[in-house]
Amino acid sequence: MMRSLLPILTVVVAIFAFWYLGAIWLNSDWAYDKAGRLDKELSFAEMVADTWSQDKPKLPAPHQVATEIWDTTIDKRITSKRSLVYHSWITLSSTLLGFVLGTGLGIALAIGIVYNRTMDMSVMPWVIASQTIPILALAPMIIVVLNAIGISGLLPKAIISMYLSFFPVVVGMVKGLRSPDQMQLDQMRTWNASPTQTFWRLRLPSSMPYLFTSLKVGVAASLVGAIVGELPTGAVAGLGARLLAGSYYGQTIQIWSALIMAAVLAALLVATIGAVQRATLKRMGLS
Amino acid sequence: MGWIVFGLVAWFVGWQINVRLARRPKTRVTRLAVPVIFGITLVLIWESLVRGFDISPVLLPPPSMIAERFAASTGLLWTDFVQTVIKGALSGYAIGCGAAVLIAVAIDRFPFLQRGLLPVGNFVAALPIIGMAPIMVMWFGFDWQSKAAVVVVMVFFPMLVNTVQGLQSTGAMQRDLMRTYAAGYWQTLFKLRLPAAMPFMFNGLKIASTLALIGAIVAEFFGSPVKGMGFRISTSVGQLALDLVWAEIVVAAIAGSAFYGGVALLEKALTFWHPSQRG
């Protein structure tokens, strides 16, 4: 861990350096343009200072984004519509609902696929094919149609999240439930274990490592689903809505702060599952 | 009522055929036939439920109506397909994956960079990168260039991480053998390490193929010229022309499956030696 800390820090510092350079490069046109209209000559230092402090820059500098995030999280009341915490919570709630639904559906399908040969042969190819369909393209339709029959709010977004997160769970769980080898299955048979017992005592426990790996992929996917699901609702609330509103009004700083918030959220979700994974596997003696 | 009965019959017949077929030993034919029958059954049930329960086509059009619409507007669908898939997704996919492989080879020479970039790349690959779409639209304009840019950003990191991992996958024994042959860096790279990295790279290419279509379509929600699949979907939903939306989704599904299938076929042809391809 310590060995890779220095390289990671170097890379992160390099990213920030490129970010600042990129801000100079992309925003300088506007800075010169402004100065030209005021008949002023800009020195290099003035130009750099300007590119890092514009109101609507093409690429906001990291410290501008950081200030915006600070302003909209710490300085605002959480219930305020301008608070990023409020919008993150909206997105997070539909992410979590969709994730739970998707995981449930995924595990149920996986059990069906493992125990029923007909289902294995007919459903599995469609599960895989379903992911080559760009489901996010369906998002506007799902939202509008569900809205038309009176379902609105959390559930439509959660359904999109569910669709994105069930796939990794199905694939991982099918692999996991099939991971006990013939020797272990034979042992269960010599103990005269019923199929239910084999499931609870052998198949399910040995699928846990696979489950957690796919949960990590699934939770990241369901966050993407929730964000995209917020786009067609007309930018009411949530991180996706902040992105859309920002792009309508050219508020780049707002877009970037929503983006960073989404990234932080994704990192937190994945880290949480990672922690649960470590704790569970440790207690099960699998890690 | 007749339609509902028809739907139930279709469900029962389809299920029975599949149960019969699944009991037989697995052959090429059954492996193909079972999912196909399952799909046809689903479509039949959909059609009969929509007609039987008189669901408004504004909510859920029956498959026959979608097929009609598809046949009637092939010209429109084709322009959208060219705009989104050929111009936006494919060009972005080629640029993004190409750049990722080149940079992976470059990183591979420096273990320091590798240790730093792999965790960061893994982290970035889990982020909702699709959110970059409004920024890219702002930078590169409304036309397909901005869509390609979103696709480049989306496919870059999964591809990079997979390629770097693949380049590390050679065994010490194999590298020693190359050294005893007095092979130089480039020879080792082209004769041993790149071929050995192929299975990993194809894994990345497959993930990237689905991401590319998603990126190109979703980026169009943030602004596009008056053509393109994402544009058509979002405006047709607004006009409640759901049959056109579904036709567009059928195109997306065919394009997505063909794209993925093409990569999978290429994988089969190029990595025929790998255990996962031999079974």
mmCIF file with all atom_site columns, N, CA, C and O in Angstrom, chain B residues 18-47:
data_model
loop_
_atom_site.group_PDB
_atom_site.id
_atom_site.type_symbol
_atom_site.label_atom_id
_atom_site.label_alt_id
_atom_site.label_comp_id
_atom_site.label_asym_id
_atom_site.label_entity_id
_atom_site.label_seq_id
_atom_site.pdbx_PDB_ins_code
_atom_site.Cartn_x
_atom_site.Cartn_y
_atom_site.Cartn_z
_atom_site.occupancy
_atom_site.B_iso_or_equiv
_atom_site.pdbx_formal_charge
_atom_site.auth_seq_id
_atom_site.auth_comp_id
_atom_site.auth_asym_id
_atom_site.auth_atom_id
_atom_site.pdbx_PDB_model_num
ATOM 1   N N  . ASN B 1 18 ? -39.710 -25.344 -25.321 1.00 0.00 ? 18 ASN B N  1
ATOM 2   C CA . ASN B 1 18 ? -38.398 -25.112 -24.733 1.00 0.00 ? 18 ASN B CA 1
ATOM 3   C C  . ASN B 1 18 ? -38.034 -26.168 -23.698 1.00 0.00 ? 18 ASN B C  1
ATOM 4   O O  . ASN B 1 18 ? -36.881 -26.600 -23.617 1.00 0.00 ? 18 ASN B O  1
ATOM 5   N N  . VAL B 1 19 ? -39.028 -26.589 -22.899 1.00 0.00 ? 19 VAL B N  1
ATOM 6   C CA . VAL B 1 19 ? -38.747 -27.630 -21.904 1.00 0.00 ? 19 VAL B CA 1
ATOM 7   C C  . VAL B 1 19 ? -38.300 -28.906 -22.607 1.00 0.00 ? 19 VAL B C  1
ATOM 8   O O  . VAL B 1 19 ? -37.319 -29.550 -22.220 1.00 0.00 ? 19 VAL B O  1
ATOM 9   N N  . ARG B 1 20 ? -39.048 -29.266 -23.687 1.00 0.00 ? 20 ARG B N  1
ATOM 10  C CA . ARG B 1 20 ? -38.673 -30.453 -24.469 1.00 0.00 ? 20 ARG B CA 1
ATOM 11  C C  . ARG B 1 20 ? -37.240 -30.329 -24.984 1.00 0.00 ? 20 ARG B C  1
ATOM 12  O O  . ARG B 1 20 ? -36.427 -31.233 -24.836 1.00 0.00 ? 20 ARG B O  1
ATOM 13  N N  . LEU B 1 21 ? -36.991 -29.163 -25.618 1.00 0.00 ? 21 LEU B N  1
ATOM 14  C CA . LEU B 1 21 ? -35.675 -28.984 -26.255 1.00 0.00 ? 21 LEU B CA 1
ATOM 15  C C  . LEU B 1 21 ? -34.559 -28.998 -25.219 1.00 0.00 ? 21 LEU B C  1
ATOM 16  O O  . LEU B 1 21 ? -33.483 -29.542 -25.450 1.00 0.00 ? 21 LEU B O  1
ATOM 17  N N  . ALA B 1 22 ? -34.826 -28.393 -24.032 1.00 0.00 ? 22 ALA B N  1
ATOM 18  C CA . ALA B 1 22 ? -33.771 -28.292 -23.031 1.00 0.00 ? 22 ALA B CA 1
ATOM 19  C C  . ALA B 1 22 ? -33.426 -29.659 -22.462 1.00 0.00 ? 22 ALA B C  1
ATOM 20  O O  . ALA B 1 22 ? -32.312 -29.882 -21.996 1.00 0.00 ? 22 ALA B O  1
ATOM 21  N N  . ARG B 1 23 ? -34.409 -30.611 -22.502 1.00 0.00 ? 23 ARG B N  1
ATOM 22  C CA . ARG B 1 23 ? -34.121 -31.946 -21.964 1.00 0.00 ? 23 ARG B CA 1
ATOM 23  C C  . ARG B 1 23 ? -33.199 -32.727 -22.875 1.00 0.00 ? 23 ARG B C  1
ATOM 24  O O  . ARG B 1 23 ? -32.468 -33.603 -22.427 1.00 0.00 ? 23 ARG B O  1
ATOM 25  N N  . ARG B 1 24 ? -33.261 -32.389 -24.186 1.00 0.00 ? 24 ARG B N  1
ATOM 26  C CA . ARG B 1 24 ? -32.386 -33.073 -25.129 1.00 0.00 ? 24 ARG B CA 1
ATOM 27  C C  . ARG B 1 24 ? -30.938 -32.682 -24.856 1.00 0.00 ? 24 ARG B C  1
ATOM 28  O O  . ARG B 1 24 ? -30.669 -31.647 -24.259 1.00 0.00 ? 24 ARG B O  1
ATOM 29  N N  . PRO B 1 25 ? -29.988 -33.502 -25.305 1.00 0.00 ? 25 PRO B N  1
ATOM 30  C CA . PRO B 1 25 ? -28.591 -33.101 -25.158 1.00 0.00 ? 25 PRO B CA 1
ATOM 31  C C  . PRO B 1 25 ? -28.317 -31.820 -25.942 1.00 0.00 ? 25 PRO B C  1
ATOM 32  O O  . PRO B 1 25 ? -28.925 -31.579 -26.988 1.00 0.00 ? 25 PRO B O  1
ATOM 33  N N  . LYS B 1 26 ? -27.416 -31.019 -25.396 1.00 0.00 ? 26 LYS B N  1
ATOM 34  C CA . LYS B 1 26 ? -27.136 -29.721 -26.024 1.00 0.00 ? 26 LYS B CA 1
ATOM 35  C C  . LYS B 1 26 ? -26.450 -29.915 -27.367 1.00 0.00 ? 26 LYS B C  1
ATOM 36  O O  . LYS B 1 26 ? -25.410 -30.559 -27.464 1.00 0.00 ? 26 LYS B O  1
ATOM 37  N N  . THR B 1 27 ? -27.041 -29.348 -28.395 1.00 0.00 ? 27 THR B N  1
ATOM 38  C CA . THR B 1 27 ? -26.369 -29.316 -29.693 1.00 0.00 ? 27 THR B CA 1
ATOM 39  C C  . THR B 1 27 ? -26.377 -27.877 -30.168 1.00 0.00 ? 27 THR B C  1
ATOM 40  O O  . THR B 1 27 ? -26.928 -27.000 -29.512 1.00 0.00 ? 27 THR B O  1
ATOM 41  N N  . ARG B 1 28 ? -25.771 -27.655 -31.305 1.00 0.00 ? 28 ARG B N  1
ATOM 42  C CA . ARG B 1 28 ? -25.755 -26.296 -31.860 1.00 0.00 ? 28 ARG B CA 1
ATOM 43  C C  . ARG B 1 28 ? -27.167 -25.798 -32.094 1.00 0.00 ? 28 ARG B C  1
ATOM 44  O O  . ARG B 1 28 ? -27.490 -24.650 -31.812 1.00 0.00 ? 28 ARG B O  1
ATOM 45  N N  . VAL B 1 29 ? -27.996 -26.717 -32.636 1.00 0.00 ? 29 VAL B N  1
ATOM 46  C CA . VAL B 1 29 ? -29.355 -26.301 -33.022 1.00 0.00 ? 29 VAL B CA 1
ATOM 47  C C  . VAL B 1 29 ? -30.167 -25.899 -31.804 1.00 0.00 ? 29 VAL B C  1
ATOM 48  O O  . VAL B 1 29 ? -30.770 -24.819 -31.767 1.00 0.00 ? 29 VAL B O  1
ATOM 49  N N  . THR B 1 30 ? -30.163 -26.763 -30.763 1.00 0.00 ? 30 THR B N  1
ATOM 50  C CA . THR B 1 30 ? -30.985 -26.433 -29.599 1.00 0.00 ? 30 THR B CA 1
ATOM 51  C C  . THR B 1 30 ? -30.457 -25.175 -28.924 1.00 0.00 ? 30 THR B C  1
ATOM 52  O O  . THR B 1 30 ? -31.232 -24.366 -28.432 1.00 0.00 ? 30 THR B O  1
ATOM 53  N N  . ARG B 1 31 ? -29.139 -25.013 -28.912 1.00 0.00 ? 31 ARG B N  1
ATOM 54  C CA . ARG B 1 31 ? -28.582 -23.857 -28.225 1.00 0.00 ? 31 ARG B CA 1
ATOM 55  C C  . ARG B 1 31 ? -29.049 -22.570 -28.900 1.00 0.00 ? 31 ARG B C  1
ATOM 56  O O  . ARG B 1 31 ? -29.171 -21.536 -28.274 1.00 0.00 ? 31 ARG B O  1
ATOM 57  N N  . LEU B 1 32 ? -29.295 -22.639 -30.208 1.00 0.00 ? 32 LEU B N  1
ATOM 58  C CA . LEU B 1 32 ? -29.766 -21.463 -30.931 1.00 0.00 ? 32 LEU B CA 1
ATOM 59  C C  . LEU B 1 32 ? -31.282 -21.363 -30.865 1.00 0.00 ? 32 LEU B C  1
ATOM 60  O O  . LEU B 1 32 ? -31.848 -20.282 -30.695 1.00 0.00 ? 32 LEU B O  1
ATOM 61  N N  . ALA B 1 33 ? -31.943 -22.527 -30.961 1.00 0.00 ? 33 ALA B N  1
ATOM 62  C CA . ALA B 1 33 ? -33.398 -22.521 -31.100 1.00 0.00 ? 33 ALA B CA 1
ATOM 63  C C  . ALA B 1 33 ? -34.069 -22.075 -29.811 1.00 0.00 ? 33 ALA B C  1
ATOM 64  O O  . ALA B 1 33 ? -35.041 -21.319 -29.855 1.00 0.00 ? 33 ALA B O  1
ATOM 65  N N  . VAL B 1 34 ? -33.567 -22.530 -28.657 1.00 0.00 ? 34 VAL B N  1
ATOM 66  C CA . VAL B 1 34 ? -34.262 -22.243 -27.397 1.00 0.00 ? 34 VAL B CA 1
ATOM 67  C C  . VAL B 1 34 ? -34.398 -20.739 -27.144 1.00 0.00 ? 34 VAL B C  1
ATOM 68  O O  . VAL B 1 34 ? -35.517 -20.253 -26.928 1.00 0.00 ? 34 VAL B O  1
ATOM 69  N N  . PRO B 1 35 ? -33.298 -19.958 -27.184 1.00 0.00 ? 35 PRO B N  1
ATOM 70  C CA . PRO B 1 35 ? -33.485 -18.522 -26.974 1.00 0.00 ? 35 PRO B CA 1
ATOM 71  C C  . PRO B 1 35 ? -34.347 -17.860 -28.047 1.00 0.00 ? 35 PRO B C  1
ATOM 72  O O  . PRO B 1 35 ? -35.108 -16.938 -27.738 1.00 0.00 ? 35 PRO B O  1
ATOM 73  N N  . VAL B 1 36 ? -34.247 -18.344 -29.283 1.00 0.00 ? 36 VAL B N  1
ATOM 74  C CA . VAL B 1 36 ? -35.062 -17.742 -30.347 1.00 0.00 ? 36 VAL B CA 1
ATOM 75  C C  . VAL B 1 36 ? -36.545 -17.959 -30.066 1.00 0.00 ? 36 VAL B C  1
ATOM 76  O O  . VAL B 1 36 ? -37.353 -17.026 -30.142 1.00 0.00 ? 36 VAL B O  1
ATOM 77  N N  . ILE B 1 37 ? -36.894 -19.209 -29.672 1.00 0.00 ? 37 ILE B N  1
ATOM 78  C CA . ILE B 1 37 ? -38.302 -19.490 -29.361 1.00 0.00 ? 37 ILE B CA 1
ATOM 79  C C  . ILE B 1 37 ? -38.765 -18.644 -28.184 1.00 0.00 ? 37 ILE B C  1
ATOM 80  O O  . ILE B 1 37 ? -39.862 -18.080 -28.189 1.00 0.00 ? 37 ILE B O  1
ATOM 81  N N  . PHE B 1 38 ? -37.889 -18.513 -27.184 1.00 0.00 ? 38 PHE B N  1
ATOM 82  C CA . PHE B 1 38 ? -38.212 -17.682 -26.019 1.00 0.00 ? 38 PHE B CA 1
ATOM 83  C C  . PHE B 1 38 ? -38.531 -16.254 -26.465 1.00 0.00 ? 38 PHE B C  1
ATOM 84  O O  . PHE B 1 38 ? -39.530 -15.664 -26.043 1.00 0.00 ? 38 PHE B O  1
ATOM 85  N N  . GLY B 1 39 ? -37.687 -15.705 -27.346 1.00 0.00 ? 39 GLY B N  1
ATOM 86  C CA . GLY B 1 39 ? -37.891 -14.337 -27.817 1.00 0.00 ? 39 GLY B CA 1
ATOM 87  C C  . GLY B 1 39 ? -39.191 -14.190 -28.580 1.00 0.00 ? 39 GLY B C  1
ATOM 88  O O  . GLY B 1 39 ? -39.971 -13.257 -28.338 1.00 0.00 ? 39 GLY B O  1
ATOM 89  N N  . ILE B 1 40 ? -39.445 -15.149 -29.503 1.00 0.00 ? 40 ILE B N  1
ATOM 90  C CA . ILE B 1 40 ? -40.679 -15.069 -30.300 1.00 0.00 ? 40 ILE B CA 1
ATOM 91  C C  . ILE B 1 40 ? -41.890 -15.137 -29.381 1.00 0.00 ? 40 ILE B C  1
ATOM 92  O O  . ILE B 1 40 ? -42.860 -14.384 -29.527 1.00 0.00 ? 40 ILE B O  1
ATOM 93  N N  . THR B 1 41 ? -41.825 -16.043 -28.372 1.00 0.00 ? 41 THR B N  1
ATOM 94  C CA . THR B 1 41 ? -42.938 -16.160 -27.438 1.00 0.00 ? 41 THR B CA 1
ATOM 95  C C  . THR B 1 41 ? -43.191 -14.840 -26.729 1.00 0.00 ? 41 THR B C  1
ATOM 96  O O  . THR B 1 41 ? -44.330 -14.396 -26.599 1.00 0.00 ? 41 THR B O  1
ATOM 97  N N  . LEU B 1 42 ? -42.111 -14.187 -26.276 1.00 0.00 ? 42 LEU B N  1
ATOM 98  C CA . LEU B 1 42 ? -42.269 -12.913 -25.573 1.00 0.00 ? 42 LEU B CA 1
ATOM 99  C C  . LEU B 1 42 ? -42.977 -11.902 -26.460 1.00 0.00 ? 42 LEU B C  1
ATOM 100 O O  . LEU B 1 42 ? -43.891 -11.198 -26.018 1.00 0.00 ? 42 LEU B O  1
ATOM 101 N N  . VAL B 1 43 ? -42.537 -11.824 -27.735 1.00 0.00 ? 43 VAL B N  1
ATOM 102 C CA . VAL B 1 43 ? -43.136 -10.853 -28.649 1.00 0.00 ? 43 VAL B CA 1
ATOM 103 C C  . VAL B 1 43 ? -44.616 -11.158 -28.845 1.00 0.00 ? 43 VAL B C  1
ATOM 104 O O  . VAL B 1 43 ? -45.461 -10.248 -28.827 1.00 0.00 ? 43 VAL B O  1
ATOM 105 N N  . LEU B 1 44 ? -44.961 -12.459 -29.000 1.00 0.00 ? 44 LEU B N  1
ATOM 106 C CA . LEU B 1 44 ? -46.363 -12.833 -29.181 1.00 0.00 ? 44 LEU B CA 1
ATOM 107 C C  . LEU B 1 44 ? -47.197 -12.452 -27.964 1.00 0.00 ? 44 LEU B C  1
ATOM 108 O O  . LEU B 1 44 ? -48.302 -11.919 -28.079 1.00 0.00 ? 44 LEU B O  1
ATOM 109 N N  . ILE B 1 45 ? -46.629 -12.722 -26.759 1.00 0.00 ? 45 ILE B N  1
ATOM 110 C CA . ILE B 1 45 ? -47.366 -12.382 -25.540 1.00 0.00 ? 45 ILE B CA 1
ATOM 111 C C  . ILE B 1 45 ? -47.584 -10.872 -25.455 1.00 0.00 ? 45 ILE B C  1
ATOM 112 O O  . ILE B 1 45 ? -48.682 -10.399 -25.139 1.00 0.00 ? 45 ILE B O  1
ATOM 113 N N  . TRP B 1 46 ? -46.542 -10.126 -25.775 1.00 0.00 ? 46 TRP B N  1
ATOM 114 C CA . TRP B 1 46 ? -46.619 -8.665  -25.776 1.00 0.00 ? 46 TRP B CA 1
ATOM 115 C C  . TRP B 1 46 ? -47.749 -8.197  -26.685 1.00 0.00 ? 46 TRP B C  1
ATOM 116 O O  . TRP B 1 46 ? -48.639 -7.443  -26.294 1.00 0.00 ? 46 TRP B O  1
ATOM 117 N N  . GLU B 1 47 ? -47.726 -8.713  -27.930 1.00 0.00 ? 47 GLU B N  1
ATOM 118 C CA . GLU B 1 47 ? -48.734 -8.317  -28.915 1.00 0.00 ? 47 GLU B CA 1
ATOM 119 C C  . GLU B 1 47 ? -50.143 -8.608  -28.396 1.00 0.00 ? 47 GLU B C  1
ATOM 120 O O  . GLU B 1 47 ? -51.025 -7.743  -28.416 1.00 0.00 ? 47 GLU B O  1
#
